[in-house]
Amino acid sequence: LAATAASCAPLPPRGSAPSPDIVEARRAALQAIARWDLRGRVGVRLPDEGAQASLRWRHGRDGEELDLTGPFGGGHARLQYDASGARLRDARGREYQGTDPEMLLYQTTGWHVPLGGLVYWMRGLPLPDVASAEELDDRGRLRMLKQLGCDIEFLS
């Protein structure tokens, strides 16, 4: 997604520092992405442990649906949320509901996932109005982002 949206913004030659205009044009193009269907793997490293899960994330203007398969008791969890609230179904078919999707995911799986940040980070954007440390590559793309206590690396 980021590569496709980024193609809308002009890029400087390799080896030069991107101008603020290039960076802002790139961010505006990425911000405009309103829907996606992503499949991949997510890895989390904590000081005492690490885990991986398979991820399918369908993002739209009206809500989110995340399927996580892996460390949650070796099973599957589906988290759906929108403006009306959050619902989670675990591998055993049990359903949970709440108003805060991050809290619901934490209470049912033990994983604290900053979902509000992920909506931006998946597009290669920092979460607005939240302190961050950023490192850009020579084309104005995020290479490294530190935000909300997370260290995010954009490898490709």
mmCIF file of C-alpha atoms in Angstrom:
data_model
loop_
_atom_site.group_PDB
_atom_site.id
_atom_site.type_symbol
_atom_site.label_atom_id
_atom_site.label_comp_id
_atom_site.label_asym_id
_atom_site.label_seq_id
_atom_site.Cartn_x
_atom_site.Cartn_y
_atom_site.Cartn_z
ATOM 1 C CA LEU A 1 0.000 0.000 0.000
ATOM 2 C CA ALA A 2 2.648 2.492 1.022
ATOM 3 C CA ALA A 3 4.586 1.923 -2.193
ATOM 4 C CA THR A 4 1.485 2.397 -4.324
ATOM 5 C CA ALA A 5 0.345 5.552 -2.560
ATOM 6 C CA ALA A 6 3.858 6.921 -2.420
ATOM 7 C CA SER A 7 4.103 6.720 -6.182
ATOM 8 C CA CYS A 8 1.672 9.642 -6.312
ATOM 9 C CA ALA A 9 4.214 11.959 -4.684
ATOM 10 C CA PRO A 10 7.386 13.059 -6.511
ATOM 11 C CA LEU A 11 10.589 11.616 -5.113
ATOM 12 C CA PRO A 12 14.021 13.246 -4.879
ATOM 13 C CA PRO A 13 17.079 11.544 -6.343
ATOM 14 C CA ARG A 14 18.655 8.874 -4.148
ATOM 15 C CA GLY A 15 21.291 10.155 -1.741
ATOM 16 C CA SER A 16 19.767 13.593 -1.153
ATOM 17 C CA ALA A 17 17.744 14.726 1.834
ATOM 18 C CA PRO A 18 14.041 15.022 1.031
ATOM 19 C CA SER A 19 12.557 18.499 1.079
ATOM 20 C CA PRO A 20 9.752 19.249 3.559
ATOM 21 C CA ASP A 21 7.398 19.638 0.569
ATOM 22 C CA ILE A 22 8.221 16.109 -0.646
ATOM 23 C CA VAL A 23 7.690 14.685 2.846
ATOM 24 C CA GLU A 24 4.335 16.460 3.234
ATOM 25 C CA ALA A 25 3.132 15.421 -0.243
ATOM 26 C CA ARG A 26 4.049 11.808 0.547
ATOM 27 C CA ARG A 27 2.229 11.935 3.881
ATOM 28 C CA ALA A 28 -0.877 13.449 2.283
ATOM 29 C CA ALA A 29 -0.958 10.621 -0.281
ATOM 30 C CA LEU A 30 -0.581 7.987 2.454
ATOM 31 C CA GLN A 31 -3.197 9.674 4.654
ATOM 32 C CA ALA A 32 -5.689 9.388 1.781
ATOM 33 C CA ILE A 33 -5.594 5.569 1.872
ATOM 34 C CA ALA A 34 -8.960 4.721 3.410
ATOM 35 C CA ARG A 35 -9.279 0.964 2.856
ATOM 36 C CA TRP A 36 -7.014 -2.040 2.861
ATOM 37 C CA ASP A 37 -6.964 -5.803 3.147
ATOM 38 C CA LEU A 38 -3.605 -6.774 4.555
ATOM 39 C CA ARG A 39 -2.170 -10.234 5.151
ATOM 40 C CA GLY A 40 1.125 -10.855 6.865
ATOM 41 C CA ARG A 41 2.927 -11.686 10.060
ATOM 42 C CA VAL A 42 3.376 -9.524 13.088
ATOM 43 C CA GLY A 43 6.154 -9.931 15.604
ATOM 44 C CA VAL A 44 6.286 -8.418 19.060
ATOM 45 C CA ARG A 45 9.415 -8.237 21.184
ATOM 46 C CA LEU A 46 9.136 -7.402 24.853
ATOM 47 C CA PRO A 47 12.009 -7.357 27.363
ATOM 48 C CA ASP A 48 11.178 -10.848 28.666
ATOM 49 C CA GLU A 49 9.392 -12.474 25.738
ATOM 50 C CA GLY A 50 8.476 -12.345 22.094
ATOM 51 C CA ALA A 51 5.696 -13.739 19.967
ATOM 52 C CA GLN A 52 4.532 -13.892 16.388
ATOM 53 C CA ALA A 53 1.115 -14.162 14.855
ATOM 54 C CA SER A 54 -0.376 -14.333 11.388
ATOM 55 C CA LEU A 55 -2.476 -11.289 10.659
ATOM 56 C CA ARG A 56 -5.290 -10.419 8.313
ATOM 57 C CA TRP A 57 -6.545 -6.884 8.682
ATOM 58 C CA ARG A 58 -9.477 -5.452 6.768
ATOM 59 C CA HIS A 59 -9.666 -1.709 7.283
ATOM 60 C CA GLY A 60 -12.478 0.458 5.981
ATOM 61 C CA ARG A 61 -14.133 3.764 6.630
ATOM 62 C CA ASP A 62 -16.777 2.085 8.794
ATOM 63 C CA GLY A 63 -14.670 -0.269 10.899
ATOM 64 C CA GLU A 64 -11.908 -2.769 11.381
ATOM 65 C CA GLU A 65 -11.642 -6.541 11.351
ATOM 66 C CA LEU A 66 -8.439 -8.225 12.520
ATOM 67 C CA ASP A 67 -7.832 -11.957 12.425
ATOM 68 C CA LEU A 68 -4.861 -13.057 14.533
ATOM 69 C CA THR A 69 -3.653 -16.637 14.436
ATOM 70 C CA GLY A 70 -0.810 -17.807 16.617
ATOM 71 C CA PRO A 71 0.123 -17.131 20.203
ATOM 72 C CA PHE A 72 -3.400 -16.849 21.578
ATOM 73 C CA GLY A 73 -3.515 -20.332 22.991
ATOM 74 C CA GLY A 74 -2.352 -21.627 19.606
ATOM 75 C CA GLY A 75 -5.630 -20.568 18.103
ATOM 76 C CA HIS A 76 -7.402 -17.765 16.370
ATOM 77 C CA ALA A 77 -8.896 -14.488 17.542
ATOM 78 C CA ARG A 78 -11.090 -12.186 15.468
ATOM 79 C CA LEU A 79 -11.440 -8.609 16.626
ATOM 80 C CA GLN A 80 -14.058 -6.383 15.005
ATOM 81 C CA TYR A 81 -14.622 -2.789 15.993
ATOM 82 C CA ASP A 82 -16.260 0.378 14.815
ATOM 83 C CA ALA A 83 -17.819 3.490 16.322
ATOM 84 C CA SER A 84 -20.417 1.381 18.177
ATOM 85 C CA GLY A 85 -17.873 -0.779 20.053
ATOM 86 C CA ALA A 86 -15.670 -3.855 19.857
ATOM 87 C CA ARG A 87 -16.315 -7.581 19.613
ATOM 88 C CA LEU A 88 -13.796 -10.401 19.923
ATOM 89 C CA ARG A 89 -14.307 -14.098 19.194
ATOM 90 C CA ASP A 90 -11.613 -16.504 20.394
ATOM 91 C CA ALA A 91 -10.571 -19.926 19.076
ATOM 92 C CA ARG A 92 -13.183 -21.656 21.265
ATOM 93 C CA GLY A 93 -16.002 -19.548 19.858
ATOM 94 C CA ARG A 94 -16.407 -17.436 22.996
ATOM 95 C CA GLU A 95 -17.463 -13.870 22.309
ATOM 96 C CA TYR A 96 -16.498 -10.780 24.260
ATOM 97 C CA GLN A 97 -17.680 -7.204 23.871
ATOM 98 C CA GLY A 98 -16.439 -3.824 25.016
ATOM 99 C CA THR A 99 -16.224 -0.187 24.122
ATOM 100 C CA ASP A 100 -12.410 -0.031 23.786
ATOM 101 C CA PRO A 101 -10.875 -2.468 21.275
ATOM 102 C CA GLU A 102 -7.355 -2.154 22.745
ATOM 103 C CA MET A 103 -8.615 -3.015 26.227
ATOM 104 C CA LEU A 104 -10.771 -5.866 24.933
ATOM 105 C CA LEU A 105 -7.803 -7.379 23.081
ATOM 106 C CA TYR A 106 -5.613 -7.028 26.162
ATOM 107 C CA GLN A 107 -8.199 -8.558 28.503
ATOM 108 C CA THR A 108 -8.766 -11.576 26.258
ATOM 109 C CA THR A 109 -5.255 -12.246 24.910
ATOM 110 C CA GLY A 110 -2.832 -10.483 27.257
ATOM 111 C CA TRP A 111 -1.419 -8.422 24.376
ATOM 112 C CA HIS A 112 -1.441 -4.647 24.586
ATOM 113 C CA VAL A 113 -1.614 -3.512 20.954
ATOM 114 C CA PRO A 114 -1.847 0.236 20.244
ATOM 115 C CA LEU A 115 -4.539 -0.127 17.580
ATOM 116 C CA GLY A 116 -4.986 3.626 17.162
ATOM 117 C CA GLY A 117 -1.322 3.941 16.273
ATOM 118 C CA LEU A 118 -1.322 0.916 13.991
ATOM 119 C CA VAL A 119 -3.886 2.508 11.678
ATOM 120 C CA TYR A 120 -1.261 5.176 10.935
ATOM 121 C CA TRP A 121 1.901 3.083 11.218
ATOM 122 C CA MET A 122 0.619 0.584 8.627
ATOM 123 C CA ARG A 123 0.573 3.429 6.116
ATOM 124 C CA GLY A 124 4.037 4.651 7.090
ATOM 125 C CA LEU A 125 2.708 7.627 9.067
ATOM 126 C CA PRO A 126 3.224 8.756 12.654
ATOM 127 C CA LEU A 127 0.121 9.070 14.816
ATOM 128 C CA PRO A 128 -0.788 12.798 14.698
ATOM 129 C CA ASP A 129 -0.500 15.008 17.759
ATOM 130 C CA VAL A 130 1.540 12.425 19.695
ATOM 131 C CA ALA A 131 5.230 12.880 20.444
ATOM 132 C CA SER A 132 7.478 10.824 18.177
ATOM 133 C CA ALA A 133 11.048 10.380 17.028
ATOM 134 C CA GLU A 134 11.342 9.720 13.299
ATOM 135 C CA GLU A 135 14.099 8.719 10.923
ATOM 136 C CA LEU A 136 13.434 9.180 7.211
ATOM 137 C CA ASP A 137 15.200 7.618 4.256
ATOM 138 C CA ASP A 138 16.475 9.704 1.332
ATOM 139 C CA ARG A 139 13.029 9.559 -0.307
ATOM 140 C CA GLY A 140 11.068 10.882 2.679
ATOM 141 C CA ARG A 141 9.770 7.482 3.797
ATOM 142 C CA LEU A 142 9.762 6.488 7.441
ATOM 143 C CA ARG A 143 12.668 4.188 8.196
ATOM 144 C CA MET A 144 12.277 4.204 11.989
ATOM 145 C CA LEU A 145 9.550 5.537 14.259
ATOM 146 C CA LYS A 146 9.398 5.675 18.043
ATOM 147 C CA GLN A 147 5.949 6.465 19.354
ATOM 148 C CA LEU A 148 3.669 5.409 22.242
ATOM 149 C CA GLY A 149 6.532 3.359 23.719
ATOM 150 C CA CYS A 150 6.903 1.338 20.507
ATOM 151 C CA ASP A 151 9.931 1.122 18.220
ATOM 152 C CA ILE A 152 8.708 0.559 14.673
ATOM 153 C CA GLU A 153 11.116 -0.348 11.868
ATOM 154 C CA PHE A 154 10.039 -0.103 8.246
ATOM 155 C CA LEU A 155 12.224 -2.720 6.589
ATOM 156 C CA SER A 156 10.989 -2.411 3.027
#
